[in-house]
Amino acid sequence: MKLCIAEKPSVARDIAKVLGATMPKQGYMEGNGYCVTWTFGHLCTLKEPHDYGQELKSWNLIFLPIIPKNFGIKLIPNKGVENQFRVIERLVSECDEVINCGDAGQEGELIQRWVLQKAKCNKPIKRLWISSLTEESIKEGFENLKPAEDYKNLYLAGNARAIGDWLLGINATRLFTKKFGGNKGVLSIGRVQTPTLAMLVQRQKEIDSFSTEEYWELKTKYRDVIFNAAIDRLKTLDRAEKGLSYLKENLFEIVSFEIKEGKEKNLRLFDLTGLQVEANKKYGYSAENTLNYIQSLYEKKHVTYPRVDTTYLSESLYPKIEGILRSLTFYQDLILPLLQQPIPKSKAVFDDAKVTDHHAIIPTEISPSQNLSKEEKLIYDLIAKRFISVFYPECKISNTLVEARVGTIPFKTNGKQILEPGWRAVYAKEPKDKEDSTDKEKSAEEEQLIPEFLAGESGPHDPYIHQGKTSPPKYFTEATLLRAMETAGKQIDDDELREMLKNNGIGRPSTRANIIETLFKRKYIEKKRKNLIATQTGIQLIDTIEDEVLKSPELTGEWEFKLRKIESGEYDANTFKEELITMVTELTKKVKDGKGKSFTFEDEKPKEEKKTVSAAKKEIKEWDMLKCPKCKQNHLMKGKTAVGCSDFKNCGFKVLFEIYGKKLTEKQLMDLVVKGKTSKLKGFSSHPENIQEGVISLSENDYSVNLA
């Protein structure tokens, strides 16, 4: 009898159906010479400190660092887990061969190996390695079972990762809690969690310490085209006005006019991080939610294995591409142009050298029915359109650069026009992503239509001064934080360079969402709209940690690189463990010998301190928490003259602070927005019908303001 062990009951059912093991038993399926059983994800975990000695149950500095001679594993203490393990243990002892059908990744390998280790398995083991759960893929996988030995390094890397997380997490958390926590709370430290928090805290400090400065720029309009002065921003209005006077005295002259044709490369296929970034930018989904949606789509057989960090496909997949495209009937209009000629086989899409365990996320030939949730449909749409778009031609563009001068002051402008949309045609009907004001201004100037100019031509122009303010760095969103984790804190926009840095990223695609969620649970960060903000507890924790080893994304990235080298057989797992033991030992000594600091936890702040929060900040927080009464989708925002919908452009809801000459108080505004009307008010001085007192209410039809 052959025993197959899957990672979930649902996956076991899919495998059992293909193998003909259709007879249900307690904890497994049987038939056709196979037994198919399952785990529930992790059944085993590394032993806890007290499992190595009861004295270690106590959090005490004298017992640190805790370094077990040999790391052991144990069953997770849970009745269901224990019952299922007994089933697996019995089947392992009775079978002739084990087929490891765990998730085809590092974590999946670790989960299964620990279970088999705990069950004292000494039977031959083979490995099922598949990228989708379709019947065809499962059959193909069983026809090409691999020796378990092929994946030994994958297990060693996963095991080294788990031991590294244990060594650092257990020791550093106990160390900092006992040294600085004052028995008031736990200070949680983690190998990936802490450097991630450090990036957020650093950004928070940059924003908090930023002082806005005003600046002035000289601009002019010539033949309906806006030109910018190619000089440094002016720091005073006086200098700007002098510059404006000078511009008014001189004619505008074109120095050069150049048009260059170029191409915009196709977007890359999605890896998990890329998908989480896009879903956060477009729909505001958290990294964890996106992972849940894509995992569900995978288990429903609509997409390939999601926990991947490559944006390429294996060359062997090329013959299947046309069939997958033909199966995407919902996208027929986009696919028909591709099927008129052979599907291109580009190195930007198919490259075996860039594919390790799995290829990029793509749809399978099983199109979704109507049984998907709204969120799953949107995630599937992202994946399907990206897959279709990579086979379209590149987008052809025309870049225009015009240089000019007014007297001795140089000016320039540029514009971009799309000549042939290419892959952009796939996204033609989609609304543009929201931009902030500076991005809008920049893209508006880029998109202006530029007529043909002749070098040497000159004429009158309309100069003016543009006043602006310097902006602080932007808060991290989940999208930008995921990218920063992927590149160990380096701001990289170029796809190819980012691909090269992935080996030194912090965390794995499959674990980053969980790291972000952990920071929320620990109350080290909070979310305001899409922005991630470090709390005082989070900031204080990073300030308390003086050792860069714990909070440096670059150093953590180096550990990740070594883990990947263990996976590829180029680095020894025991060496990695010894390095971490040395680091933890040195860290413990340093902190123990160092000076203590007082640490204030969020919930122990005195009430008086809360009262000192400025009224303005309190008001803003309250408005931000209210939904727009008109669209009921977006939150409200408070501006300088009105409260309105955060998506005012599309919704249109707005209530002015001053109505018919009367300035409303905060409470009156709140009553109007929340209850739909105010109490009876006096003091209206500019009503067209001379009404001087009455109740302001919101119209039920269009939410306009009425006084009666």
PDB file of N, CA, C and O in Angstrom, residues 626-670:
ATOM      1  N   LEU A 626     -15.819  58.462  10.354  1.00  0.00           N
ATOM      2  CA  LEU A 626     -17.207  58.468   9.874  1.00  0.00           C
ATOM      3  C   LEU A 626     -17.285  58.148   8.391  1.00  0.00           C
ATOM      4  O   LEU A 626     -16.473  58.600   7.601  1.00  0.00           O
ATOM      5  N   LYS A 627     -18.293  57.360   8.021  1.00  0.00           N
ATOM      6  CA  LYS A 627     -18.551  57.058   6.612  1.00  0.00           C
ATOM      7  C   LYS A 627     -19.342  58.204   5.984  1.00  0.00           C
ATOM      8  O   LYS A 627     -20.155  58.849   6.634  1.00  0.00           O
ATOM      9  N   CYS A 628     -19.119  58.432   4.701  1.00  0.00           N
ATOM     10  CA  CYS A 628     -19.861  59.461   3.973  1.00  0.00           C
ATOM     11  C   CYS A 628     -21.335  59.088   3.939  1.00  0.00           C
ATOM     12  O   CYS A 628     -21.681  57.973   3.517  1.00  0.00           O
ATOM     13  N   PRO A 629     -22.266  59.989   4.353  1.00  0.00           N
ATOM     14  CA  PRO A 629     -23.694  59.638   4.368  1.00  0.00           C
ATOM     15  C   PRO A 629     -24.284  59.462   2.974  1.00  0.00           C
ATOM     16  O   PRO A 629     -25.299  58.803   2.804  1.00  0.00           O
ATOM     17  N   LYS A 630     -23.642  60.042   1.960  1.00  0.00           N
ATOM     18  CA  LYS A 630     -24.189  59.970   0.606  1.00  0.00           C
ATOM     19  C   LYS A 630     -23.807  58.672  -0.097  1.00  0.00           C
ATOM     20  O   LYS A 630     -24.663  57.884  -0.478  1.00  0.00           O
ATOM     21  N   CYS A 631     -22.478  58.421  -0.263  1.00  0.00           N
ATOM     22  CA  CYS A 631     -22.054  57.214  -1.002  1.00  0.00           C
ATOM     23  C   CYS A 631     -21.959  55.992  -0.092  1.00  0.00           C
ATOM     24  O   CYS A 631     -21.968  54.862  -0.564  1.00  0.00           O
ATOM     25  N   LYS A 632     -21.846  56.234   1.223  1.00  0.00           N
ATOM     26  CA  LYS A 632     -21.757  55.166   2.229  1.00  0.00           C
ATOM     27  C   LYS A 632     -20.597  54.206   1.977  1.00  0.00           C
ATOM     28  O   LYS A 632     -20.583  53.089   2.469  1.00  0.00           O
ATOM     29  N   GLN A 633     -19.635  54.638   1.173  1.00  0.00           N
ATOM     30  CA  GLN A 633     -18.476  53.796   0.852  1.00  0.00           C
ATOM     31  C   GLN A 633     -17.200  54.339   1.485  1.00  0.00           C
ATOM     32  O   GLN A 633     -16.455  53.621   2.123  1.00  0.00           O
ATOM     33  N   ASN A 634     -16.961  55.633   1.255  1.00  0.00           N
ATOM     34  CA  ASN A 634     -15.704  56.254   1.676  1.00  0.00           C
ATOM     35  C   ASN A 634     -15.863  56.975   3.010  1.00  0.00           C
ATOM     36  O   ASN A 634     -16.976  57.243   3.461  1.00  0.00           O
ATOM     37  N   HIS A 635     -14.724  57.299   3.630  1.00  0.00           N
ATOM     38  CA  HIS A 635     -14.752  58.043   4.893  1.00  0.00           C
ATOM     39  C   HIS A 635     -14.780  59.549   4.620  1.00  0.00           C
ATOM     40  O   HIS A 635     -14.542  59.992   3.498  1.00  0.00           O
ATOM     41  N   LEU A 636     -15.090  60.308   5.661  1.00  0.00           N
ATOM     42  CA  LEU A 636     -15.129  61.760   5.533  1.00  0.00           C
ATOM     43  C   LEU A 636     -13.747  62.354   5.785  1.00  0.00           C
ATOM     44  O   LEU A 636     -12.898  61.727   6.418  1.00  0.00           O
ATOM     45  N   MET A 637     -13.534  63.542   5.260  1.00  0.00           N
ATOM     46  CA  MET A 637     -12.297  64.288   5.483  1.00  0.00           C
ATOM     47  C   MET A 637     -12.657  65.703   5.906  1.00  0.00           C
ATOM     48  O   MET A 637     -13.652  66.248   5.444  1.00  0.00           O
ATOM     49  N   LYS A 638     -11.829  66.294   6.757  1.00  0.00           N
ATOM     50  CA  LYS A 638     -12.051  67.681   7.152  1.00  0.00           C
ATOM     51  C   LYS A 638     -10.998  68.553   6.489  1.00  0.00           C
ATOM     52  O   LYS A 638      -9.801  68.322   6.646  1.00  0.00           O
ATOM     53  N   GLY A 639     -11.448  69.507   5.703  1.00  0.00           N
ATOM     54  CA  GLY A 639     -10.527  70.419   5.035  1.00  0.00           C
ATOM     55  C   GLY A 639     -10.500  71.774   5.728  1.00  0.00           C
ATOM     56  O   GLY A 639     -10.901  71.909   6.884  1.00  0.00           O
ATOM     57  N   LYS A 640     -10.057  72.801   4.990  1.00  0.00           N
ATOM     58  CA  LYS A 640      -9.954  74.146   5.581  1.00  0.00           C
ATOM     59  C   LYS A 640     -11.295  74.863   5.646  1.00  0.00           C
ATOM     60  O   LYS A 640     -11.528  75.697   6.505  1.00  0.00           O
ATOM     61  N   THR A 641     -12.194  74.533   4.703  1.00  0.00           N
ATOM     62  CA  THR A 641     -13.475  75.265   4.659  1.00  0.00           C
ATOM     63  C   THR A 641     -14.692  74.355   4.737  1.00  0.00           C
ATOM     64  O   THR A 641     -15.818  74.835   4.816  1.00  0.00           O
ATOM     65  N   ALA A 642     -14.461  73.028   4.686  1.00  0.00           N
ATOM     66  CA  ALA A 642     -15.613  72.129   4.637  1.00  0.00           C
ATOM     67  C   ALA A 642     -15.235  70.726   5.094  1.00  0.00           C
ATOM     68  O   ALA A 642     -14.068  70.363   5.160  1.00  0.00           O
ATOM     69  N   VAL A 643     -16.286  69.954   5.409  1.00  0.00           N
ATOM     70  CA  VAL A 643     -16.156  68.510   5.628  1.00  0.00           C
ATOM     71  C   VAL A 643     -16.773  67.847   4.402  1.00  0.00           C
ATOM     72  O   VAL A 643     -17.857  68.247   3.954  1.00  0.00           O
ATOM     73  N   GLY A 644     -16.091  66.850   3.853  1.00  0.00           N
ATOM     74  CA  GLY A 644     -16.635  66.211   2.655  1.00  0.00           C
ATOM     75  C   GLY A 644     -16.152  64.792   2.487  1.00  0.00           C
ATOM     76  O   GLY A 644     -15.322  64.298   3.252  1.00  0.00           O
ATOM     77  N   CYS A 645     -16.673  64.137   1.463  1.00  0.00           N
ATOM     78  CA  CYS A 645     -16.305  62.752   1.154  1.00  0.00           C
ATOM     79  C   CYS A 645     -14.851  62.705   0.683  1.00  0.00           C
ATOM     80  O   CYS A 645     -14.404  63.581  -0.064  1.00  0.00           O
ATOM     81  N   SER A 646     -14.107  61.673   1.122  1.00  0.00           N
ATOM     82  CA  SER A 646     -12.703  61.557   0.702  1.00  0.00           C
ATOM     83  C   SER A 646     -12.592  61.280  -0.794  1.00  0.00           C
ATOM     84  O   SER A 646     -11.554  61.479  -1.392  1.00  0.00           O
ATOM     85  N   ASP A 647     -13.715  60.807  -1.404  1.00  0.00           N
ATOM     86  CA  ASP A 647     -13.742  60.641  -2.872  1.00  0.00           C
ATOM     87  C   ASP A 647     -14.703  61.678  -3.455  1.00  0.00           C
ATOM     88  O   ASP A 647     -15.614  61.359  -4.203  1.00  0.00           O
ATOM     89  N   PHE A 648     -14.477  62.952  -3.082  1.00  0.00           N
ATOM     90  CA  PHE A 648     -15.395  64.032  -3.457  1.00  0.00           C
ATOM     91  C   PHE A 648     -15.595  64.116  -4.971  1.00  0.00           C
ATOM     92  O   PHE A 648     -16.696  64.398  -5.447  1.00  0.00           O
ATOM     93  N   LYS A 649     -14.533  63.840  -5.728  1.00  0.00           N
ATOM     94  CA  LYS A 649     -14.591  63.973  -7.187  1.00  0.00           C
ATOM     95  C   LYS A 649     -15.733  63.141  -7.768  1.00  0.00           C
ATOM     96  O   LYS A 649     -16.453  63.566  -8.664  1.00  0.00           O
ATOM     97  N   ASN A 650     -15.911  61.907  -7.235  1.00  0.00           N
ATOM     98  CA  ASN A 650     -16.956  61.027  -7.757  1.00  0.00           C
ATOM     99  C   ASN A 650     -18.253  61.122  -6.968  1.00  0.00           C
ATOM    100  O   ASN A 650     -19.341  60.988  -7.535  1.00  0.00           O
ATOM    101  N   CYS A 651     -18.145  61.360  -5.651  1.00  0.00           N
ATOM    102  CA  CYS A 651     -19.340  61.363  -4.801  1.00  0.00           C
ATOM    103  C   CYS A 651     -20.007  62.740  -4.759  1.00  0.00           C
ATOM    104  O   CYS A 651     -21.216  62.862  -4.923  1.00  0.00           O
ATOM    105  N   GLY A 652     -19.194  63.784  -4.519  1.00  0.00           N
ATOM    106  CA  GLY A 652     -19.719  65.152  -4.528  1.00  0.00           C
ATOM    107  C   GLY A 652     -20.253  65.656  -3.205  1.00  0.00           C
ATOM    108  O   GLY A 652     -20.724  66.791  -3.110  1.00  0.00           O
ATOM    109  N   PHE A 653     -20.193  64.816  -2.127  1.00  0.00           N
ATOM    110  CA  PHE A 653     -20.759  65.268  -0.848  1.00  0.00           C
ATOM    111  C   PHE A 653     -19.818  66.238  -0.146  1.00  0.00           C
ATOM    112  O   PHE A 653     -18.632  65.972   0.011  1.00  0.00           O
ATOM    113  N   LYS A 654     -20.403  67.404   0.305  1.00  0.00           N
ATOM    114  CA  LYS A 654     -19.607  68.411   1.006  1.00  0.00           C
ATOM    115  C   LYS A 654     -20.528  69.278   1.853  1.00  0.00           C
ATOM    116  O   LYS A 654     -21.633  69.618   1.433  1.00  0.00           O
ATOM    117  N   VAL A 655     -20.075  69.618   3.068  1.00  0.00           N
ATOM    118  CA  VAL A 655     -20.813  70.560   3.920  1.00  0.00           C
ATOM    119  C   VAL A 655     -19.835  71.653   4.341  1.00  0.00           C
ATOM    120  O   VAL A 655     -18.808  71.371   4.964  1.00  0.00           O
ATOM    121  N   LEU A 656     -20.152  72.902   3.982  1.00  0.00           N
ATOM    122  CA  LEU A 656     -19.280  74.033   4.332  1.00  0.00           C
ATOM    123  C   LEU A 656     -19.388  74.361   5.817  1.00  0.00           C
ATOM    124  O   LEU A 656     -20.442  74.155   6.436  1.00  0.00           O
ATOM    125  N   PHE A 657     -18.298  74.873   6.391  1.00  0.00           N
ATOM    126  CA  PHE A 657     -18.322  75.296   7.793  1.00  0.00           C
ATOM    127  C   PHE A 657     -19.263  76.488   7.979  1.00  0.00           C
ATOM    128  O   PHE A 657     -19.869  76.654   9.030  1.00  0.00           O
ATOM    129  N   GLU A 658     -19.346  77.334   6.948  1.00  0.00           N
ATOM    130  CA  GLU A 658     -20.194  78.524   7.039  1.00  0.00           C
ATOM    131  C   GLU A 658     -21.366  78.381   6.073  1.00  0.00           C
ATOM    132  O   GLU A 658     -21.180  78.185   4.871  1.00  0.00           O
ATOM    133  N   ILE A 659     -22.595  78.440   6.612  1.00  0.00           N
ATOM    134  CA  ILE A 659     -23.799  78.273   5.792  1.00  0.00           C
ATOM    135  C   ILE A 659     -24.676  79.510   5.957  1.00  0.00           C
ATOM    136  O   ILE A 659     -25.041  79.877   7.087  1.00  0.00           O
ATOM    137  N   TYR A 660     -24.990  80.148   4.843  1.00  0.00           N
ATOM    138  CA  TYR A 660     -25.811  81.369   4.848  1.00  0.00           C
ATOM    139  C   TYR A 660     -25.308  82.383   5.871  1.00  0.00           C
ATOM    140  O   TYR A 660     -26.072  82.958   6.651  1.00  0.00           O
ATOM    141  N   GLY A 661     -23.985  82.583   5.909  1.00  0.00           N
ATOM    142  CA  GLY A 661     -23.388  83.600   6.772  1.00  0.00           C
ATOM    143  C   GLY A 661     -23.189  83.183   8.210  1.00  0.00           C
ATOM    144  O   GLY A 661     -22.663  83.945   9.011  1.00  0.00           O
ATOM    145  N   LYS A 662     -23.604  81.942   8.582  1.00  0.00           N
ATOM    146  CA  LYS A 662     -23.419  81.483   9.969  1.00  0.00           C
ATOM    147  C   LYS A 662     -22.342  80.400  10.005  1.00  0.00           C
ATOM    148  O   LYS A 662     -22.415  79.416   9.271  1.00  0.00           O
ATOM    149  N   LYS A 663     -21.339  80.578  10.876  1.00  0.00           N
ATOM    150  CA  LYS A 663     -20.288  79.585  11.039  1.00  0.00           C
ATOM    151  C   LYS A 663     -20.762  78.537  12.037  1.00  0.00           C
ATOM    152  O   LYS A 663     -21.114  78.856  13.179  1.00  0.00           O
ATOM    153  N   LEU A 664     -20.795  77.260  11.615  1.00  0.00           N
ATOM    154  CA  LEU A 664     -21.282  76.184  12.478  1.00  0.00           C
ATOM    155  C   LEU A 664     -20.180  75.703  13.419  1.00  0.00           C
ATOM    156  O   LEU A 664     -19.006  75.654  13.050  1.00  0.00           O
ATOM    157  N   THR A 665     -20.597  75.299  14.621  1.00  0.00           N
ATOM    158  CA  THR A 665     -19.640  74.703  15.561  1.00  0.00           C
ATOM    159  C   THR A 665     -19.384  73.257  15.136  1.00  0.00           C
ATOM    160  O   THR A 665     -20.124  72.685  14.314  1.00  0.00           O
ATOM    161  N   GLU A 666     -18.379  72.659  15.763  1.00  0.00           N
ATOM    162  CA  GLU A 666     -18.047  71.254  15.475  1.00  0.00           C
ATOM    163  C   GLU A 666     -19.240  70.343  15.759  1.00  0.00           C
ATOM    164  O   GLU A 666     -19.561  69.448  14.985  1.00  0.00           O
ATOM    165  N   LYS A 667     -19.931  70.587  16.881  1.00  0.00           N
ATOM    166  CA  LYS A 667     -21.073  69.737  17.252  1.00  0.00           C
ATOM    167  C   LYS A 667     -22.213  69.905  16.258  1.00  0.00           C
ATOM    168  O   LYS A 667     -22.879  68.935  15.870  1.00  0.00           O
ATOM    169  N   GLN A 668     -22.463  71.153  15.829  1.00  0.00           N
ATOM    170  CA  GLN A 668     -23.544  71.398  14.860  1.00  0.00           C
ATOM    171  C   GLN A 668     -23.248  70.704  13.520  1.00  0.00           C
ATOM    172  O   GLN A 668     -24.137  70.124  12.906  1.00  0.00           O
ATOM    173  N   LEU A 669     -21.998  70.776  13.089  1.00  0.00           N
ATOM    174  CA  LEU A 669     -21.596  70.078  11.855  1.00  0.00           C
ATOM    175  C   LEU A 669     -21.793  68.573  12.000  1.00  0.00           C
ATOM    176  O   LEU A 669     -22.313  67.899  11.106  1.00  0.00           O
ATOM    177  N   MET A 670     -21.361  68.048  13.160  1.00  0.00           N
ATOM    178  CA  MET A 670     -21.469  66.614  13.417  1.00  0.00           C
ATOM    179  C   MET A 670     -22.934  66.177  13.415  1.00  0.00           C
ATOM    180  O   MET A 670     -23.285  65.148  12.839  1.00  0.00           O
TER     181      MET A 670
END
